[in-house]
XYZ file of N, CA, C and O in Angstrom:
668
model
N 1.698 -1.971 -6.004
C 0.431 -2.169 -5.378
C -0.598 -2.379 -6.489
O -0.352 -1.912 -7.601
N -1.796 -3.084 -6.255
C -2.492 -3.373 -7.183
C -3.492 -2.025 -7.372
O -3.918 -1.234 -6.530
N -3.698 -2.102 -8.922
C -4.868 -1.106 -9.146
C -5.983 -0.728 -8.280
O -6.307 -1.888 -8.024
N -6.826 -0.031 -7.626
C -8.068 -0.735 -6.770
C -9.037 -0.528 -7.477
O -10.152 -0.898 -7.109
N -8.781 0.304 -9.011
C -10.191 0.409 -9.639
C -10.447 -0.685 -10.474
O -11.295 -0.808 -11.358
N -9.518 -1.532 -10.030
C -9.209 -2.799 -11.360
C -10.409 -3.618 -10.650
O -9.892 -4.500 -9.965
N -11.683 -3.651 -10.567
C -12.157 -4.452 -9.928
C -12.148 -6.178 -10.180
O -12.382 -6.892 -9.204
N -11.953 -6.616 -11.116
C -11.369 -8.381 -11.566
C -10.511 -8.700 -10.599
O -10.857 -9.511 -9.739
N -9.017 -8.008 -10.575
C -7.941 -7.352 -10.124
C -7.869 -7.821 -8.407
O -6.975 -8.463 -7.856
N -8.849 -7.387 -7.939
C -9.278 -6.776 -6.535
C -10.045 -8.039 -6.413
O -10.086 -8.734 -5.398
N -10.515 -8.223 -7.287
C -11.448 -10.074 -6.648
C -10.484 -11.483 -6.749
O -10.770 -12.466 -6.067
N -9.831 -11.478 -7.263
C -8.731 -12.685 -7.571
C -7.875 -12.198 -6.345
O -7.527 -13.135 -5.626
N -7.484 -11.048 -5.966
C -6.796 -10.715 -5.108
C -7.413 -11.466 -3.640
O -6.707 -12.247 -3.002
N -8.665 -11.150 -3.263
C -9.455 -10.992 -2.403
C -9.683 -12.470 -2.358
O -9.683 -12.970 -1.233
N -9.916 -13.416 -3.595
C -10.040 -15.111 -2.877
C -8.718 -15.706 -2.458
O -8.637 -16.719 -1.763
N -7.158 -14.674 -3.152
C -6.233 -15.384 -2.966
C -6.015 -15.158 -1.327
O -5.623 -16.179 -0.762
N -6.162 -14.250 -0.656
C -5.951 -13.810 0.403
C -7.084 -14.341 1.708
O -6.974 -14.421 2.932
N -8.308 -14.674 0.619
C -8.970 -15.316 1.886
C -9.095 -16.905 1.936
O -10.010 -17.440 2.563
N -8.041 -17.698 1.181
C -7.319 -19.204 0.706
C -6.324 -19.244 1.529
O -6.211 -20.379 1.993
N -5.201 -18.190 2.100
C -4.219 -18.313 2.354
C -4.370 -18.700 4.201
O -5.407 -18.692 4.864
N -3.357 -18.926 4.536
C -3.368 -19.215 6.249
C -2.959 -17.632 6.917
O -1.896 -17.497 7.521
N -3.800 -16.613 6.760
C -3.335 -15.492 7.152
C -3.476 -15.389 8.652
O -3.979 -16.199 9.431
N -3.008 -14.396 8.850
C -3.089 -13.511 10.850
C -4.399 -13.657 10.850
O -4.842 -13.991 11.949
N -5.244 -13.516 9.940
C -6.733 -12.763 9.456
C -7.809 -14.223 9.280
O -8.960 -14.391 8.878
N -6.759 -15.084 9.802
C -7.333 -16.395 9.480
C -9.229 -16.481 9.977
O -9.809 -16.172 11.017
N -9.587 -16.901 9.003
C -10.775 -17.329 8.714
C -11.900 -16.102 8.068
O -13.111 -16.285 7.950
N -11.064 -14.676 7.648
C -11.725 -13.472 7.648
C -11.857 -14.019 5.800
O -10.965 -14.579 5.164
N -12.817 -13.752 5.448
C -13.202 -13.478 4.264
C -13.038 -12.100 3.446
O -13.460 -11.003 3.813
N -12.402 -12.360 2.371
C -12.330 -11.023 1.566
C -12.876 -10.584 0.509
O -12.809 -11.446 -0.368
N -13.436 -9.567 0.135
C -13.968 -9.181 -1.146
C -13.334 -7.897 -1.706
O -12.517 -7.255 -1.046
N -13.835 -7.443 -3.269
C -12.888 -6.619 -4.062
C -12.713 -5.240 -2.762
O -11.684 -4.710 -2.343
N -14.310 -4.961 -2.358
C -14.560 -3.830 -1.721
C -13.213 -3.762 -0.187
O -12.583 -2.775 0.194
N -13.188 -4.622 0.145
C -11.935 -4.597 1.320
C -10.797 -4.617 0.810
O -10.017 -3.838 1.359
N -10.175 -5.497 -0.456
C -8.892 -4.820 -0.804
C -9.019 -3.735 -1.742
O -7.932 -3.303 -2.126
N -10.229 -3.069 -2.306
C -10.128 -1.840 -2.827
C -9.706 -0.479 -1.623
O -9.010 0.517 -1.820
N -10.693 -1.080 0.083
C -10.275 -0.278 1.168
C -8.834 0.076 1.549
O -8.302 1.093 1.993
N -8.439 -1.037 1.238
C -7.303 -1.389 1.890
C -5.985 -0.396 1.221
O -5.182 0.227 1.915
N -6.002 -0.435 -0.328
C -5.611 0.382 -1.195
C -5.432 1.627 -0.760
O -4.409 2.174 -0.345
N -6.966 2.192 -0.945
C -7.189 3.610 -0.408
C -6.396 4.158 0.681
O -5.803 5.237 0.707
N -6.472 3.238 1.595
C -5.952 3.370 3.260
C -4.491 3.631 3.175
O -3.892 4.437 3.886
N -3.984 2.916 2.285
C -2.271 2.621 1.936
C -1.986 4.431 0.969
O -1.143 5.234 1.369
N -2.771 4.658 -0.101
C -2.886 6.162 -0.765
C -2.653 6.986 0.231
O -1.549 7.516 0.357
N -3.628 7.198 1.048
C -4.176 8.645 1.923
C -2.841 8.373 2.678
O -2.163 9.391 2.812
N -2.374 7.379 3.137
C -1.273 7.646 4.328
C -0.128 8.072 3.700
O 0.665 8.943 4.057
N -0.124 7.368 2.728
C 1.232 7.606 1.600
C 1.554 8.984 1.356
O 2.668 9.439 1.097
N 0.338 9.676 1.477
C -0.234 10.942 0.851
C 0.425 11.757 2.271
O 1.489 12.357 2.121
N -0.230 11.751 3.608
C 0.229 12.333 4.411
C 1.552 12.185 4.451
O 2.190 13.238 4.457
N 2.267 10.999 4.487
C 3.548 11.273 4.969
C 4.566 11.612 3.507
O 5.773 11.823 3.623
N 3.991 11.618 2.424
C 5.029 12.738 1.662
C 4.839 14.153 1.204
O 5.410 14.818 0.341
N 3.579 14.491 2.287
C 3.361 16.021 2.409
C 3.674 16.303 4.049
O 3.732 17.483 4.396
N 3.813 15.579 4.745
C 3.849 16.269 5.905
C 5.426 15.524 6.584
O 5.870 15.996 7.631
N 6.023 14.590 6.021
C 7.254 14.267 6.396
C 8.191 14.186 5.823
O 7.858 14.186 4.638
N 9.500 14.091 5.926
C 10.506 14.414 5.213
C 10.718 13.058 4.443
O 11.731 12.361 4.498
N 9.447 12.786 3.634
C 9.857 11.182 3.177
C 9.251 11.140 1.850
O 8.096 11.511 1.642
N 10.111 10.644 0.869
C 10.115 10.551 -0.627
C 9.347 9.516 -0.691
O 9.863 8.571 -0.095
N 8.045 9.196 -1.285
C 7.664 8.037 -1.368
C 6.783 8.182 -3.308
O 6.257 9.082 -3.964
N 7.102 6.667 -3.511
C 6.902 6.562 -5.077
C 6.417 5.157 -4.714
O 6.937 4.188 -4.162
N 4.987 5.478 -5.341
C 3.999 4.373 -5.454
C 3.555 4.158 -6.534
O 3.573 5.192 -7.202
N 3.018 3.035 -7.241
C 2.687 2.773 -8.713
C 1.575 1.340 -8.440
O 1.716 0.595 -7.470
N 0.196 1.109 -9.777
C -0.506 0.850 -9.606
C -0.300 -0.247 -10.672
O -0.260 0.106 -11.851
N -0.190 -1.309 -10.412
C 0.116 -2.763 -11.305
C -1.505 -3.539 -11.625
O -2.586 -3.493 -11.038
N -1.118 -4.083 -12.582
C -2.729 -4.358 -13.361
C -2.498 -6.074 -12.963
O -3.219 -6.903 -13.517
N -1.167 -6.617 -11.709
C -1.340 -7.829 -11.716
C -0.477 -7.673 -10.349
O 0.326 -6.762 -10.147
N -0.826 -8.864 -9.327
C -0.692 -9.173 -8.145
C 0.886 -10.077 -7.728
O 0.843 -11.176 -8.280
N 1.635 -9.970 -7.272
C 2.580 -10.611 -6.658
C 2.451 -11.373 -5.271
O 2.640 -10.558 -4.368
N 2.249 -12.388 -4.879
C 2.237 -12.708 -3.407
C 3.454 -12.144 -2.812
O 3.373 -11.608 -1.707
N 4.511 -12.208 -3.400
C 5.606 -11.656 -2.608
C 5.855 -9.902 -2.646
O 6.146 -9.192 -3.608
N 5.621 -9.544 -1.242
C 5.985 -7.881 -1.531
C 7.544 -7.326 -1.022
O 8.278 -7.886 -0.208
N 7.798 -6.076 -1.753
C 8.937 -5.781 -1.741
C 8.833 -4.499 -1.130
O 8.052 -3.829 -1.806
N 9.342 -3.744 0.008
C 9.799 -2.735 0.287
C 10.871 -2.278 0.631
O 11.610 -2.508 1.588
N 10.922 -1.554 -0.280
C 12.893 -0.998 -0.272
C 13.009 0.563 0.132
O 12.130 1.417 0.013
N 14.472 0.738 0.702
C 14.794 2.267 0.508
C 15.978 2.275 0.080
O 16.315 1.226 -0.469
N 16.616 2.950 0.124
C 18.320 3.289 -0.454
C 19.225 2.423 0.114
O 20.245 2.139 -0.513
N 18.962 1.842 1.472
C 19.676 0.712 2.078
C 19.532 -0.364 2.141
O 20.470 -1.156 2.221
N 18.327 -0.685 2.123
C 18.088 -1.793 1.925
C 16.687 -2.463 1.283
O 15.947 -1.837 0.524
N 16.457 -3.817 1.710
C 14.569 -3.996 1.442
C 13.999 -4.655 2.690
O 14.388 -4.644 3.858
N 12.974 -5.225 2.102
C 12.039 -6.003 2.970
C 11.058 -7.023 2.239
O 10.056 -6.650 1.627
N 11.502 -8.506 2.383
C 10.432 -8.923 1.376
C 9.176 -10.065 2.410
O 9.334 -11.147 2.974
N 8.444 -9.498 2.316
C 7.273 -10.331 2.957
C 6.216 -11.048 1.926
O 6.031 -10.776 0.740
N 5.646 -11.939 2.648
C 4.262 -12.424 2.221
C 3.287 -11.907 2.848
O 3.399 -10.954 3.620
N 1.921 -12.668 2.487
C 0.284 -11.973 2.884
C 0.535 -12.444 4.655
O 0.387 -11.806 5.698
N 0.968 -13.840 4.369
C 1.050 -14.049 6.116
C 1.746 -13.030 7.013
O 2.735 -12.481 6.529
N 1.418 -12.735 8.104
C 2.297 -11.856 8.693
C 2.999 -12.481 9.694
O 3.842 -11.862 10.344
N 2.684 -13.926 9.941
C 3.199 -14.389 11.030
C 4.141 -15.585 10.553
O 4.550 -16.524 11.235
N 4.370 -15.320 9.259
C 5.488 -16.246 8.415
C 7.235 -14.641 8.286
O 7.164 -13.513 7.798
N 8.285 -15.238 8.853
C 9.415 -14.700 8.744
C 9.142 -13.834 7.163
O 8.507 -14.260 6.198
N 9.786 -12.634 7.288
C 10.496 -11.472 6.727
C 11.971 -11.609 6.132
O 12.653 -12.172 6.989
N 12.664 -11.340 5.096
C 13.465 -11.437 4.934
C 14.107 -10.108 4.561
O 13.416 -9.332 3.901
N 15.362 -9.742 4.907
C 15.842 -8.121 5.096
C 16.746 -8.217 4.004
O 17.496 -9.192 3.948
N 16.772 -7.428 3.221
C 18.358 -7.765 2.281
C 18.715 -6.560 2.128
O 18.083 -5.655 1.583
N 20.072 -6.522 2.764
C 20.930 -4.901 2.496
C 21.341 -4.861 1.050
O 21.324 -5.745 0.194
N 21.753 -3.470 0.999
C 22.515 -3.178 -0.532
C 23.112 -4.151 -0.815
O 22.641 -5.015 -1.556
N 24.252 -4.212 -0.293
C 25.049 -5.077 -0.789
C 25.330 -6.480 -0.561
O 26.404 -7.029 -0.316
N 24.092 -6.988 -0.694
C 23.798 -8.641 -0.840
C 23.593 -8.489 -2.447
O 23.149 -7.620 -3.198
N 24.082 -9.633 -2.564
C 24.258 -10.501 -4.237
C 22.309 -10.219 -4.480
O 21.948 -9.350 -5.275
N 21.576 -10.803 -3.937
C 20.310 -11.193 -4.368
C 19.623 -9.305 -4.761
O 19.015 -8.944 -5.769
N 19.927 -8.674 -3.850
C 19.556 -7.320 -3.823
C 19.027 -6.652 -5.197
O 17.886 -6.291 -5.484
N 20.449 -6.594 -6.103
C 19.998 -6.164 -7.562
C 18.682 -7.162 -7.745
O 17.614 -6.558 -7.840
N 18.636 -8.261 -7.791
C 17.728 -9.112 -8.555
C 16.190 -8.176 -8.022
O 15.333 -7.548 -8.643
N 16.348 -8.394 -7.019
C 14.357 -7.320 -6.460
C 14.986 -6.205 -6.770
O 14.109 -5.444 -7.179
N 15.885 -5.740 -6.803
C 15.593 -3.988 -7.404
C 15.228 -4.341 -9.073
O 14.077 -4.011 -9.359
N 15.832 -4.813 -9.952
C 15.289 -5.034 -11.251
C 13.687 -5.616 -11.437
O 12.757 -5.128 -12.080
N 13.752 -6.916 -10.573
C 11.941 -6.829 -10.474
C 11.148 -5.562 -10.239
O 10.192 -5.424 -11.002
N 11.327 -4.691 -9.423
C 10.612 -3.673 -8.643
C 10.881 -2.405 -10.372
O 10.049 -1.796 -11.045
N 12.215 -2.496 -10.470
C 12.242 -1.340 -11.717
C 11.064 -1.778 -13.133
O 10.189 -1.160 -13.739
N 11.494 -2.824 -13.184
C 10.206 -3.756 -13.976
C 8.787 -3.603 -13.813
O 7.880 -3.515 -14.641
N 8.799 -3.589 -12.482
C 6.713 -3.252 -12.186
C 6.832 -1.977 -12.137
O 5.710 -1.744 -11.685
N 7.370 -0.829 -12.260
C 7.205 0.582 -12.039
C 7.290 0.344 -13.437
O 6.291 -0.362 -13.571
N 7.694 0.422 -14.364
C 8.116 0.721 -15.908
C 6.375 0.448 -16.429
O 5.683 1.134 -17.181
N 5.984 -1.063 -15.552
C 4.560 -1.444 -16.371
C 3.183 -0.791 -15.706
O 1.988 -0.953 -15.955
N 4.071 0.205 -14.525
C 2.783 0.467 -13.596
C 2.541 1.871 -13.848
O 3.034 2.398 -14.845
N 1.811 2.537 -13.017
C 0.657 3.365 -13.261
C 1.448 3.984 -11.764
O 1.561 3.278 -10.762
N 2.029 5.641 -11.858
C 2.839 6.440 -10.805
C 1.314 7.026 -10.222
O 0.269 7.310 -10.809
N 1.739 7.058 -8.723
C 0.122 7.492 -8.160
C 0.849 8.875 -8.110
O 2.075 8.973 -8.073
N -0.113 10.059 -8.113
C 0.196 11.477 -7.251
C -0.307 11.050 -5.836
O -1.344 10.510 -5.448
N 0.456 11.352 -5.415
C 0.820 11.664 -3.802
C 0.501 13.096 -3.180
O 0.549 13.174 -1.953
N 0.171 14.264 -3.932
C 0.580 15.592 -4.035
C -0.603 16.068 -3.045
O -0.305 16.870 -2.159
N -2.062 15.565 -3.169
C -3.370 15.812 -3.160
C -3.662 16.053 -1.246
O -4.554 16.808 -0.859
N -2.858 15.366 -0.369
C -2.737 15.625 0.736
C -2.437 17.114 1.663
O -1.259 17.457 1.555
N -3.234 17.996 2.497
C -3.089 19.514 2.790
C -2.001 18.961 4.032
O -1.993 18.041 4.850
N -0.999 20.230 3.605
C 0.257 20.214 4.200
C -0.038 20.829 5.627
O -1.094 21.404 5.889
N 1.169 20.623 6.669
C 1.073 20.663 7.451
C 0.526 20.654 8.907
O 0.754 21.370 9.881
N -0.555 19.212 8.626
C -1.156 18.546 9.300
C -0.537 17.552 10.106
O 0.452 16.958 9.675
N -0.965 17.329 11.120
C -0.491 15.708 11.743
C -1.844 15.065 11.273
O -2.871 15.656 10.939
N -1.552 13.436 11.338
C -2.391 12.330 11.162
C -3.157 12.454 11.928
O -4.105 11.838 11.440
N -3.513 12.881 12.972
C -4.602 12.842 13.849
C -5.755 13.821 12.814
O -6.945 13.534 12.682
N -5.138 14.875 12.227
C -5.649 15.725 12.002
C -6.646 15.510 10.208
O -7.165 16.518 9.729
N -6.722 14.594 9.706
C -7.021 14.185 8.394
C -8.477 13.989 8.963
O -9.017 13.534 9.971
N -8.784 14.520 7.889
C -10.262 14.808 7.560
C -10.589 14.074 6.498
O -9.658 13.562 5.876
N -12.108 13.827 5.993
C -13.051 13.373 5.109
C -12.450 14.219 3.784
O -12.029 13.710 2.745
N -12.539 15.888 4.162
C -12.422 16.562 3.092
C -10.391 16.298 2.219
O -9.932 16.593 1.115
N -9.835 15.683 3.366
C -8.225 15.503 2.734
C -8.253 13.933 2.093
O -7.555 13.560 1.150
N -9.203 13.130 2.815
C -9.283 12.100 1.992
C -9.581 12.029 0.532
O -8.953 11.472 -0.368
N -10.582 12.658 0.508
C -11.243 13.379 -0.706
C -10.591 13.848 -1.868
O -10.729 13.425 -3.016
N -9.697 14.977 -1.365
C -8.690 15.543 -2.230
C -7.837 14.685 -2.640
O -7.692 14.494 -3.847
N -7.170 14.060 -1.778
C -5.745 13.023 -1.389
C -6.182 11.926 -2.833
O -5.419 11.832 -3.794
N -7.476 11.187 -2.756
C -8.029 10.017 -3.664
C -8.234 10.610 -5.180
O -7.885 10.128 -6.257
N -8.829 11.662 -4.919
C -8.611 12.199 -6.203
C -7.794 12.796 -6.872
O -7.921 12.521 -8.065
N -6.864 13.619 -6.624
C -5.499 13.957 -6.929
C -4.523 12.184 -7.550
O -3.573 12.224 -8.333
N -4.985 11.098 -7.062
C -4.523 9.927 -6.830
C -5.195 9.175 -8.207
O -4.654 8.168 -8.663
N -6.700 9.883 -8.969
C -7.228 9.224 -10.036
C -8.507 8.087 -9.072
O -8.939 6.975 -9.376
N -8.704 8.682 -8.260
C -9.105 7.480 -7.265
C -10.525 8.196 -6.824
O -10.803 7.918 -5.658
N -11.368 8.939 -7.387
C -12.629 9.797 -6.905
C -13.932 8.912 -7.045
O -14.784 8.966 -6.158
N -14.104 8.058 -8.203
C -15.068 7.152 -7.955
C -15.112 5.974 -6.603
O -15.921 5.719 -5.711
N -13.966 5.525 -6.958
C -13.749 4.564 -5.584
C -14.139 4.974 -4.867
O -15.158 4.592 -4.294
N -13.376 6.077 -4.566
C -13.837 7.154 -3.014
C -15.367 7.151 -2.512
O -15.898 6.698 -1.499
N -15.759 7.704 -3.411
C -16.995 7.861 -3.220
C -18.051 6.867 -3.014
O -18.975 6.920 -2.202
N -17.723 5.766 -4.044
C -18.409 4.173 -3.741
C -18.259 3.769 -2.345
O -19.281 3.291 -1.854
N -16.950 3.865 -1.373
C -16.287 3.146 -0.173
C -16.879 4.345 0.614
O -17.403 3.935 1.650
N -16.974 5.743 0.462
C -17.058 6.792 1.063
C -15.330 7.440 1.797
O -14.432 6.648 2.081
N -15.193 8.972 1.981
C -14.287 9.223 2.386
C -14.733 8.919 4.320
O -13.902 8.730 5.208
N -15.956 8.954 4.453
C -15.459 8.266 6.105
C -15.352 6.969 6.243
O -14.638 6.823 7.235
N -15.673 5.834 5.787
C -15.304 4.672 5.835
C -13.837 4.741 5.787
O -13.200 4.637 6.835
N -13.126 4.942 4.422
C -11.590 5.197 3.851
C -11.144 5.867 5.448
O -10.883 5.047 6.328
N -11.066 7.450 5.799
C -10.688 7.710 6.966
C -10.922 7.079 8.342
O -10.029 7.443 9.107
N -11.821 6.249 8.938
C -12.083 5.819 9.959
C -10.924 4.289 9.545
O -10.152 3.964 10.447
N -10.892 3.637 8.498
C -9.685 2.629 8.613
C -8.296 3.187 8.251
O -7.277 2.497 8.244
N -8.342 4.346 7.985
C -6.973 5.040 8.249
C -6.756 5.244 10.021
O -5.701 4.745 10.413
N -7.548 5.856 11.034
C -7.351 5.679 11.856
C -7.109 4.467 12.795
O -6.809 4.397 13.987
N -7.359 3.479 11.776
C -8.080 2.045 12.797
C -6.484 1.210 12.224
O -6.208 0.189 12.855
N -5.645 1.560 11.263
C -4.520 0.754 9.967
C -3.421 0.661 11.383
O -3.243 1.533 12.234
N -2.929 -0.393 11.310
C -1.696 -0.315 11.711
C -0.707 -0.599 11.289
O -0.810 -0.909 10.102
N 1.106 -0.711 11.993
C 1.861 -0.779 10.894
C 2.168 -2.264 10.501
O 1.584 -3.160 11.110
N 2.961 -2.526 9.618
C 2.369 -4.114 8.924
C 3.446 -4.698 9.547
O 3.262 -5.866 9.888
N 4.943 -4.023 9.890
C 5.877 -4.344 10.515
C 5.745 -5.044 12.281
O 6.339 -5.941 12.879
N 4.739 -4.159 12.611
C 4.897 -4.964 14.082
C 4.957 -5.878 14.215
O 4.940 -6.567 13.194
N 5.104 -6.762 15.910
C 4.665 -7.614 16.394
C 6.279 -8.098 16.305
O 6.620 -9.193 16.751
């Protein structure tokens, strides 16, 4: 995921995404919405590896990929910004598989490991507050941002995020 304090970073990001033929078509972007967007992706990250039985390892890259990769032990997922352009699934044991796990080991080696830790346990998502955002962003290296975007802005599009998989 990209830095969000990288603000350059976050603006090259933000014209590439508002150039592209997205779902979001005709929405304009700036650093401040994919810096949101970031945040939004942290705090949840944050809840669900304090409050669910789920290992999650996130890292902060100083450069952008159009193509994203999400993997677990079985398999991946590689998408683009479009959401309404096909997904491609690749199990373990497809030939291509190693190749995005070595990319992905590659951007973790050059990236920046977020803490995840900063989230108060045993909450449900309904239940996240201003004050866990707060903690969650900063524990994360992420307290100026925070505060620039605000922790209720950040929490009110945590409530509003949906998952990227649907549809």
């Amino acid at each position: 995921m990209i830095d969000p304090n990288n603000k350059a970073l976050c603006e090259k990001h933000a014209s590439y995404r508002s150039k592209i033929n997205s779902i979001d078509k005709g929405k304009q972007y700036d650093a401040d919405t994919v810096a949101l967007q970031i945040l939004v992706t942290v705090v949840i990250c944050s809840w669900y590896s304090n409050n669910r039985r789920v290992i999650i390892d996130l890292y902060l890259s100083a450069s952008f990929d159009p193509v994203r990769i999400d993997s677990n032990d079985e398999a991946m997922i590689i998408t683009v910004e479009d959401r309404r352009q096909p997904a491609l699934k690749i199990n373990r044991d497809h030939f291509i598989y190693e190749h995005f796990e070595t990319s992905m080991e590659f951007a973790r080696d050059q990236g920046t490991k977020v803490d995840l830790d900063g989230m108060r346990r045993g909450i449900e998502f309904a239940q996240i507050e201003e004050s866990d955002v707060s903690d969650a962003l900063e524990r994360a290296g992420m307290t100026e941002l925070c505060n620039k975007i605000t922790p209720k802005v950040v929490l009110q599009a945590c409530r509003e995020s949906k998952n990227p998989y649907e549809n």
